[in-house]
Coordinates of C-alpha atoms in Angstrom, one line a residue:
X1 CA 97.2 134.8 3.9
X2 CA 95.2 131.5 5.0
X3 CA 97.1 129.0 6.5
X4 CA 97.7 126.0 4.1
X5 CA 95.3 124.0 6.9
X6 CA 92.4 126.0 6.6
X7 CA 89.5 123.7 5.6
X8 CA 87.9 126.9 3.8
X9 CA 90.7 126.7 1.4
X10 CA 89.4 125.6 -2.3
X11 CA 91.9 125.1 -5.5
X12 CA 91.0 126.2 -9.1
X13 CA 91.9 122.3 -9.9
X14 CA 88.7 120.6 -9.6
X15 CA 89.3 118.1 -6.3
X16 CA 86.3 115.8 -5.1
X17 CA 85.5 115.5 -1.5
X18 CA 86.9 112.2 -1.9
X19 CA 89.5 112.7 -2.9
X20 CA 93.1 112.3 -1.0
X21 CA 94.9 115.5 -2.7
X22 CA 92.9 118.5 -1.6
X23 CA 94.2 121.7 -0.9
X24 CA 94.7 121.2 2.4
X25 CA 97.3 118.1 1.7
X26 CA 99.9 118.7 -1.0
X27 CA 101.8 116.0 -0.6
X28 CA 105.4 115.4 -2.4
X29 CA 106.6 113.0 -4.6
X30 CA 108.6 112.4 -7.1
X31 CA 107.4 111.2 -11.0
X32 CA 108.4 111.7 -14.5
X33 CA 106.8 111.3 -17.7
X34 CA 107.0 109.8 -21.3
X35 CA 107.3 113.2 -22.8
X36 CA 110.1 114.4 -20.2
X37 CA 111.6 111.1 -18.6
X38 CA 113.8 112.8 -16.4
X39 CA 112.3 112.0 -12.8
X40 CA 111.3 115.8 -10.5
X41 CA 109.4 116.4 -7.6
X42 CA 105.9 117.1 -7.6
X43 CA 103.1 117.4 -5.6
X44 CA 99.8 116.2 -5.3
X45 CA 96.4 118.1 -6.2
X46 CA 92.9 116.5 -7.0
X47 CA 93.8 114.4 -10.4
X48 CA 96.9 115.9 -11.4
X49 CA 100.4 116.4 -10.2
X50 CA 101.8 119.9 -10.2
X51 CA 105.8 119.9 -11.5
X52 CA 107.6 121.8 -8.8
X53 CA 110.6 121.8 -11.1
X54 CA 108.7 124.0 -13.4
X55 CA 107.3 126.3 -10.9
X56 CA 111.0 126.6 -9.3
X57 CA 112.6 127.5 -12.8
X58 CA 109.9 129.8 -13.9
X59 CA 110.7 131.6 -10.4
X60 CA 107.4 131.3 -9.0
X61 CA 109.1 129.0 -5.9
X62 CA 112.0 130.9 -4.6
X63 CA 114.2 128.1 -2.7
X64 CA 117.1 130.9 -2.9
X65 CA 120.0 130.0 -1.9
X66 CA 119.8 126.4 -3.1
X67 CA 119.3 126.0 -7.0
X68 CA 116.7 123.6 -9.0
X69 CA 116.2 121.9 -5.4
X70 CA 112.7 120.4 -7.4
X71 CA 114.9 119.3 -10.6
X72 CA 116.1 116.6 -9.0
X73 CA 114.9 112.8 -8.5
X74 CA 114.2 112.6 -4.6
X75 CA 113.3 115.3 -2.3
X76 CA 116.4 114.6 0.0
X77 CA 118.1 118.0 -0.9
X78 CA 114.9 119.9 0.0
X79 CA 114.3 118.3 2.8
X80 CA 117.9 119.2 3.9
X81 CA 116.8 122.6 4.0
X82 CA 115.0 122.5 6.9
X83 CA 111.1 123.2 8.7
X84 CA 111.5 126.9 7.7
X85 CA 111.9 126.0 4.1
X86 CA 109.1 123.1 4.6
X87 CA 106.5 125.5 5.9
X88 CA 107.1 128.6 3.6
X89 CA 107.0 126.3 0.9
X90 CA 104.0 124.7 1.3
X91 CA 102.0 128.0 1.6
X92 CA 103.5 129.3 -1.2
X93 CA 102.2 126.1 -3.3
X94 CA 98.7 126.6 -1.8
X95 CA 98.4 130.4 -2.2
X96 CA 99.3 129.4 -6.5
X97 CA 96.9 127.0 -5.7
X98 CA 94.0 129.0 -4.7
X99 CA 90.6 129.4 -6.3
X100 CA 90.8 133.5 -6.0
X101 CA 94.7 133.6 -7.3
X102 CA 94.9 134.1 -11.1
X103 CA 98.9 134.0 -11.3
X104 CA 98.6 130.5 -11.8
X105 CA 95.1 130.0 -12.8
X106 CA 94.7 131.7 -15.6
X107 CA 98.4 131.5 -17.4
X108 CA 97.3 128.8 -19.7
X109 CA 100.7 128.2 -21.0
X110 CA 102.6 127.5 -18.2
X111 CA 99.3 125.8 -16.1
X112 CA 99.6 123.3 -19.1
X113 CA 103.0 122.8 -18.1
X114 CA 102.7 122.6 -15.1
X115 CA 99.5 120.6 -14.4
X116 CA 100.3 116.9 -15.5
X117 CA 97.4 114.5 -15.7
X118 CA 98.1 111.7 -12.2
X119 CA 97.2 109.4 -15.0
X120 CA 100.2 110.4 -17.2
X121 CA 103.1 109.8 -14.0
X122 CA 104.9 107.1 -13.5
X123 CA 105.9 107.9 -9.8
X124 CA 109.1 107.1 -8.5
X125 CA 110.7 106.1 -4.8
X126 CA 110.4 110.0 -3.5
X127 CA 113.6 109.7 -1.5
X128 CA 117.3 108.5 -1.3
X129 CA 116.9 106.3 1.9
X130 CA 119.8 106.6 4.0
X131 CA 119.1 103.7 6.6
X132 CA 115.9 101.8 7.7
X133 CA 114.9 101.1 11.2
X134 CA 111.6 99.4 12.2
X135 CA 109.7 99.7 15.4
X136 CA 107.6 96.9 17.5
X137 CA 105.7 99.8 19.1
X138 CA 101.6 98.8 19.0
X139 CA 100.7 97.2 21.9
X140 CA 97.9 95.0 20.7
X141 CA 100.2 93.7 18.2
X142 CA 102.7 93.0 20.5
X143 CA 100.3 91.3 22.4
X144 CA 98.8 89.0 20.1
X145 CA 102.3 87.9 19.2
X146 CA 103.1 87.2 22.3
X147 CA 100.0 85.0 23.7
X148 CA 100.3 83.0 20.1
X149 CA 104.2 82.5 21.1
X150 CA 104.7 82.5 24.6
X151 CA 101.2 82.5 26.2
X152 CA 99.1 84.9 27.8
X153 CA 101.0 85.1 30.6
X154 CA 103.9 86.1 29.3
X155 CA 102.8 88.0 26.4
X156 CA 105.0 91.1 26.3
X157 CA 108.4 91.1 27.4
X158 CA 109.6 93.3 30.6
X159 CA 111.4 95.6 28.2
X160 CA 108.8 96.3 26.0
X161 CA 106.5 99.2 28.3
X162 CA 109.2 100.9 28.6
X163 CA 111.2 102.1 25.5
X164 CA 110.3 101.2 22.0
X165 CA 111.7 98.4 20.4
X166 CA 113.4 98.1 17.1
X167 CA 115.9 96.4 14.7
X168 CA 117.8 98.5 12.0
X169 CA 116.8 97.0 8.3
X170 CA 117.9 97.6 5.2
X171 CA 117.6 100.9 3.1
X172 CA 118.5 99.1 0.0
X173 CA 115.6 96.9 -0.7
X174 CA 112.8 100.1 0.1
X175 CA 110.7 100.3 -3.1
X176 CA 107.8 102.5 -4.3
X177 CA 104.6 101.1 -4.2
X178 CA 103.5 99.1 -7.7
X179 CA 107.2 97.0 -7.3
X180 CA 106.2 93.1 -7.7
X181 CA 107.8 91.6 -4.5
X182 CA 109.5 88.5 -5.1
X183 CA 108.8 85.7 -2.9
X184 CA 112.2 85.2 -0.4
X185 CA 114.2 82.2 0.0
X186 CA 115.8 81.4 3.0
X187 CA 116.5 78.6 5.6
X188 CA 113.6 76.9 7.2
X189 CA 113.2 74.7 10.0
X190 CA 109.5 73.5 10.8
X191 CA 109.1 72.1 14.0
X192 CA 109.1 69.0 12.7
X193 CA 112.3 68.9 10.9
X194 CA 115.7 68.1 13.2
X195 CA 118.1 70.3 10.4
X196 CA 117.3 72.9 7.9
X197 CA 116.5 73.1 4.3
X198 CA 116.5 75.9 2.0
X199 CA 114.2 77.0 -0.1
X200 CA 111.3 79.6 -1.3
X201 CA 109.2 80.9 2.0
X202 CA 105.8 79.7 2.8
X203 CA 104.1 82.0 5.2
X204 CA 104.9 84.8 3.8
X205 CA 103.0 88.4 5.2
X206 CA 102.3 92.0 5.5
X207 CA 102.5 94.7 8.4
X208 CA 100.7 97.0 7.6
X209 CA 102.9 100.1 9.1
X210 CA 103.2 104.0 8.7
X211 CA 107.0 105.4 7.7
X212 CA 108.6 108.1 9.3
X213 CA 110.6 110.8 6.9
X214 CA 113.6 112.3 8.4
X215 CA 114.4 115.5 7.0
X216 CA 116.5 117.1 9.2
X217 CA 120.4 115.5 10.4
X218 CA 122.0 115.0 14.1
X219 CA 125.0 115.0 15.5
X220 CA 126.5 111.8 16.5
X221 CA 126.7 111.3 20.1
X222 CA 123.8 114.2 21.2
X223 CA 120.5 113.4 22.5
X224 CA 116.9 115.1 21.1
X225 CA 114.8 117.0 23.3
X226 CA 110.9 116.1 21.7
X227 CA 110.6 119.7 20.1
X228 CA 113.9 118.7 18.6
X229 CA 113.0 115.3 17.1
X230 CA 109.3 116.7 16.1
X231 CA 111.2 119.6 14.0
X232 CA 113.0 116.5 12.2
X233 CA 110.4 114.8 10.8
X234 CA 109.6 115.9 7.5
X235 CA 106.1 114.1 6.4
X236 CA 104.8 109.9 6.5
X237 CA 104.5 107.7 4.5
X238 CA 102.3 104.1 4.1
X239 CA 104.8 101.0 4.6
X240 CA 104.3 97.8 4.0
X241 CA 106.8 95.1 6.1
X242 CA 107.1 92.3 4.2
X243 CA 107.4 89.4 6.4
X244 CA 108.6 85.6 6.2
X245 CA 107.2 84.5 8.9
X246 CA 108.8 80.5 8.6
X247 CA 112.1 82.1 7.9
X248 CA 111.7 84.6 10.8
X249 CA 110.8 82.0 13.1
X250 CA 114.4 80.2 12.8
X251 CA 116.5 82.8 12.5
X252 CA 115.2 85.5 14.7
X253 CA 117.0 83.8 18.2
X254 CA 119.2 85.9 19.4
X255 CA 119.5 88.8 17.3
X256 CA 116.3 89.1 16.1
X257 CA 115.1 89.5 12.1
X258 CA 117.8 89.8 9.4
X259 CA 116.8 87.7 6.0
X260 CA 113.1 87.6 6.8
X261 CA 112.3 91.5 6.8
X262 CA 115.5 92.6 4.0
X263 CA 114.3 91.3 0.6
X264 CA 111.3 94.1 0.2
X265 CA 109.6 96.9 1.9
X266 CA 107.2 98.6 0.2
X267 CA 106.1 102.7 0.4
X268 CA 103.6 104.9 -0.6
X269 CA 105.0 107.8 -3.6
X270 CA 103.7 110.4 -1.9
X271 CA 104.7 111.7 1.9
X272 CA 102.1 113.9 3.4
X273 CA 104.0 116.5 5.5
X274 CA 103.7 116.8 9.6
X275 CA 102.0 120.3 9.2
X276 CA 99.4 119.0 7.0
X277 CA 98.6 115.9 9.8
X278 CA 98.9 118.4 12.5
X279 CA 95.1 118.9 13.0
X280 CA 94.4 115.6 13.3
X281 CA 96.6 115.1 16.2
X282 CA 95.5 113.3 18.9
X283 CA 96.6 111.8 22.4
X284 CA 98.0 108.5 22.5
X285 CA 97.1 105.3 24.8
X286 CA 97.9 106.0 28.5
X287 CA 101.6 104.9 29.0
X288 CA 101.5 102.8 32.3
X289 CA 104.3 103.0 34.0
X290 CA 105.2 106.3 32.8
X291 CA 108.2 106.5 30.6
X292 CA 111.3 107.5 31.6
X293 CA 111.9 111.5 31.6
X294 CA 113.7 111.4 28.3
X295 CA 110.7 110.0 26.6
X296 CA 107.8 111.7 28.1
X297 CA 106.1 114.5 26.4
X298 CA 104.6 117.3 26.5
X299 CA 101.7 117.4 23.8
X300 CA 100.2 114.3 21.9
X301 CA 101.7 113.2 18.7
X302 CA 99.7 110.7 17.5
X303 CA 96.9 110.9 14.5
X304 CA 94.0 110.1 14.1
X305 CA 94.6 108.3 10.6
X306 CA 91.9 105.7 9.4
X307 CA 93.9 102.7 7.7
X308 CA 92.9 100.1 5.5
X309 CA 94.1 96.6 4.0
X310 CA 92.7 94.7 1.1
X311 CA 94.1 91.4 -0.3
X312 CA 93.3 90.4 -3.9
X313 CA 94.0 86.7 -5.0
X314 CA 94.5 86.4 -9.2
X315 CA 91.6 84.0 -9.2
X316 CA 88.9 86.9 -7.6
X317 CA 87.7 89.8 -9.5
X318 CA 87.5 91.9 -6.7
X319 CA 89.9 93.0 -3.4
X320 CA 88.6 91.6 -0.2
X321 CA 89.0 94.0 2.8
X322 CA 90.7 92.1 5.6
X323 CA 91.5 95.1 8.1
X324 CA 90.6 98.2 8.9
X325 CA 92.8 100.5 11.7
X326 CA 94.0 103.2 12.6
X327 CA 97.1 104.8 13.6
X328 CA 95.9 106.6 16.8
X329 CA 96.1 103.2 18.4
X330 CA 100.2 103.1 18.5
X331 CA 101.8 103.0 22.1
X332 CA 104.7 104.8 21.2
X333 CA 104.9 108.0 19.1
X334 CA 106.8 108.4 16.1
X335 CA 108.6 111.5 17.8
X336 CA 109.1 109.0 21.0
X337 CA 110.8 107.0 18.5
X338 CA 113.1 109.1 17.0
X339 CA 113.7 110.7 20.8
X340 CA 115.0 107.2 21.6
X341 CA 117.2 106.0 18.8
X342 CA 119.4 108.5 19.0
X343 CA 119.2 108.6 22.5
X344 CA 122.4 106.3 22.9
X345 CA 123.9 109.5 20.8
X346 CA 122.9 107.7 17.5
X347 CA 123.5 110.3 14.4
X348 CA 120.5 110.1 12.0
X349 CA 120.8 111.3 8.3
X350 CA 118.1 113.3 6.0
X351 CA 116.6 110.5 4.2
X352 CA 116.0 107.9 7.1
X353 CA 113.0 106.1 7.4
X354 CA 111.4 104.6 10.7
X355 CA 108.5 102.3 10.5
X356 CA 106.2 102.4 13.0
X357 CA 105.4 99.0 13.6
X358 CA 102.3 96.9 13.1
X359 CA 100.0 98.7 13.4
X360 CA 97.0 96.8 15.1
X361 CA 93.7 97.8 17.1
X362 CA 92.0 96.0 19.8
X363 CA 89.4 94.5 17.7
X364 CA 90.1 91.3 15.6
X365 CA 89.3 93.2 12.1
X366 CA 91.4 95.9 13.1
X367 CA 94.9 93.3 13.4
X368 CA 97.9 94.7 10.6
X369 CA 99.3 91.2 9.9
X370 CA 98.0 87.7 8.2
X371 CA 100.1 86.1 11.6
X372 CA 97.2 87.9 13.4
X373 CA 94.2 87.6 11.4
X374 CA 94.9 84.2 10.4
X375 CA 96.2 83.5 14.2
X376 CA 99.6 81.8 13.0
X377 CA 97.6 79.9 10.2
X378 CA 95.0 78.2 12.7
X379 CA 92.4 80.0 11.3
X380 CA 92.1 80.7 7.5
X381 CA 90.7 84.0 6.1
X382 CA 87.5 83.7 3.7
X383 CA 87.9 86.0 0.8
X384 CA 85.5 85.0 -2.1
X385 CA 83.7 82.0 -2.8
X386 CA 86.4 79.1 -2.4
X387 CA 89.2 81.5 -1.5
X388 CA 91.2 82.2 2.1
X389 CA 94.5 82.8 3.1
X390 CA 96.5 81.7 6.4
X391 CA 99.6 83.5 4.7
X392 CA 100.3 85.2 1.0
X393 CA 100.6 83.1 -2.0
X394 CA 102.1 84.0 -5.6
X395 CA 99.9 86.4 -7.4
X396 CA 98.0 88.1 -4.6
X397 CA 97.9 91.8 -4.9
X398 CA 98.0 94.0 -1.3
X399 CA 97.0 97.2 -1.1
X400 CA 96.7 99.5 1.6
X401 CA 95.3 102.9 2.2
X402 CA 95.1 106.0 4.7
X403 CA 93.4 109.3 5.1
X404 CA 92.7 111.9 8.0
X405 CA 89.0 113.0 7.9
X406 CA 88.3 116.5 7.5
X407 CA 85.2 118.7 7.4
X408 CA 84.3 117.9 3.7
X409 CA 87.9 116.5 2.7
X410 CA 90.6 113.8 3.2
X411 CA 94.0 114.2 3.8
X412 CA 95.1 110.8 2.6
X413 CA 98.2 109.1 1.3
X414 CA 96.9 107.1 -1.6
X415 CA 97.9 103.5 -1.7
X416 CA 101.0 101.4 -1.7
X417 CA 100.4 98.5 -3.6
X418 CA 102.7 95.6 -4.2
X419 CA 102.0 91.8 -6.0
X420 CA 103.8 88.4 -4.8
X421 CA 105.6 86.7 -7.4
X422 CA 107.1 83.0 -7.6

């Protein structure tokens, strides 16, 4: 049987090139519908979303022992069943897939059952997040935070080449892309000012980030080896840090963000698996100094993942493009990352989610925040005619979007969108 991977793979679903679903994707989710409201998992092909739950109960996914896994409304409890599971899965949905395979194909009943129009979803959060963490861990954003802070000659702390840094968030305020993100309140305390006030944000921002999906549990108080922490990550997501910068700025000495980063952080519904990134693995930046033993590896586990970011004020007709990225760029690896949070013998949970950071290049269009783009407000973004930004205001609309490149396909993500309101 082809592997899921093989770029000669073509479904009997009609998918163009440009598409983010091919064959060689299937990313999950999880959606429902007006005719059957109840939210399932699904995955992603061309224009359409094929209902797992109906595949599992007709018994043409055999997830034996566990029972209508796919019925449910997040994909934590398949997930929990572990890489094995993932991988035999996945081929399973492509072989039903395939152009040459009539089982699926040609059963016009149960294809029309199972093949739901993308336009006819409403797509949900696809997991129960069981806790948050967010990394610091591109070094030209780190930079460019640091020279606009604490000059260039002290841009990046003396902790910060060796481990990657992070704060823990908070799971409850994750949301699926499409959420309207209300505009935070908080204390503020210009420079200017000698006390506080309270009150809505003003610079508010993005990061645009990539989200980690733990699908596999560890024991508290045990270390992962890199194979171990690579067999743990389930798929990725797009995430988008919400940021108030102003309220950041006060609040963030000595523990670092709290109120700033917890009202909203937005996702992409659908998390492309590890195996289907796999062959657009590439090396990361040279670590210099080398990392300590516990975080060195073996084989690179960074991707070559084109990112974009487009900003849409209500007054323009059209989204302006104000960064383009990529994810190959990131110091730290996502496995690195998960290696070192439960190196302090940390337990993590199926369902947690690690952001990667900002993730920023070393060209100016290629910077993941408004802070950088904008250089802390100094210099304004031109969008349309009459139109720029420093920071977000109520009723701009952020989208961003990601895709590996294959030979005459995309394995992409889709977008995660999300609009300010007052």
């Amino acid at each position: 049987m082809p592997h899921p991977n093989d770029p000669a793979l073509r479904s009997f679903v009609p998918v163009d090139p440009a598409s983010d679903f091919p064959i060689q994707n299937l990313p999950y989710g999880v959606f429902s519908t007006a005719a059957t409201p109840a939210p399932r998992v699904g995955a992603a092909i061309g224009d359409f979303v094929l209902d797992l739950a109906v595949l599992e109960s007709e018994g043409l996914i055999d997830l034996s022992p566990a029972f209508e896994v796919f019925a449910q409304g997040s994909l934590n409890a398949f997930m929990a069943l572990g890489p094995k599971m993932w991988s035999r899965t996945r081929a399973r949905i492509s072989e039903l897939l395939r152009h040459d395979n009539p089982q699926l194909r040609d059963n016009k009943i149960l294809r029309a059952s199972a093949l739901v129009p993308m336009a006819d979803v409403k797509l949900h959060l696809p997991i129960a997040v069981a806790g948050y963490t967010d990394f610091y861990s591109s070094k030209e954003h780190a930079t460019n935070v640091g020279v606009m802070f604490r000059g260039k000659d002290n841009a990046l702390q003396p902790n910060w080449l060796h481990m990657p840094i992070a704060y823990n968030g908070r799971a409850s305020t994750v949301v699926v892309s499409g959420t309207r993100v209300k505009r935070p309140r908080g204390q503020l305390k210009p420079p200017s000012a000698e006390v506080p006030s309270f009150g809505p944000c003003k610079r508010l921002d993005f990061e645009l980030e990539m989200g980690v999906v733990i699908g596999q549990p560890s024991p508290m108080g045990e270390m992962l080896s890199e194979k171990q922490a690579e067999e743990m990550i389930f798929g990725f997501v797009i995430l988008n840090d919400w940021s108030a910068r102003d309220i950041q700025q006060w609040e963030y000495v000595p523990l670092g963000p709290f109120q700033a980063k917890a009202f909203a952080t937005s996702i992409s519904p659908w998390i492309v698996t590890r195996e289907a990134l796999q062959p657009f693995c590439v090396p990361g930046p040279v670590q210099d100094p080398v990392p300590l033993p516990y975080l060195q590896q073996t084989r690179p586990h960074n991707y070559d993942l084109q990112l974009d970011v487009s900003l849409r004020a209500a007054s323009m007709n059209e989204a302006a493009t104000i960064c383009r990225t990529n994810f190959k760029y990131m110091y730290w690896s996502s496995v690195q990352q998960l290696v070192h949070h439960a190196s302090s013998g940390c337990a993590m949970n199926v369902g947690d989610l690690l952001g990667s950071g900002t993730i920023s290049g070393p060209e100016k269009d290629q910077r993941g925040s408004l802070l950088e783009i904008s250089w802390n407000g100094s210099e304004p973004v031109e969008l349309a005619s009459g139109v720029s930004r420093t920071f977000l205001e109520d009723g701009d609309s952020l989208v961003m979007r990601g895709w590996c490149q294959g030979n005459g396909f995309r394995v992409g993500f889709g977008e995660v969108e999300g609009t300010i309101v007052g």
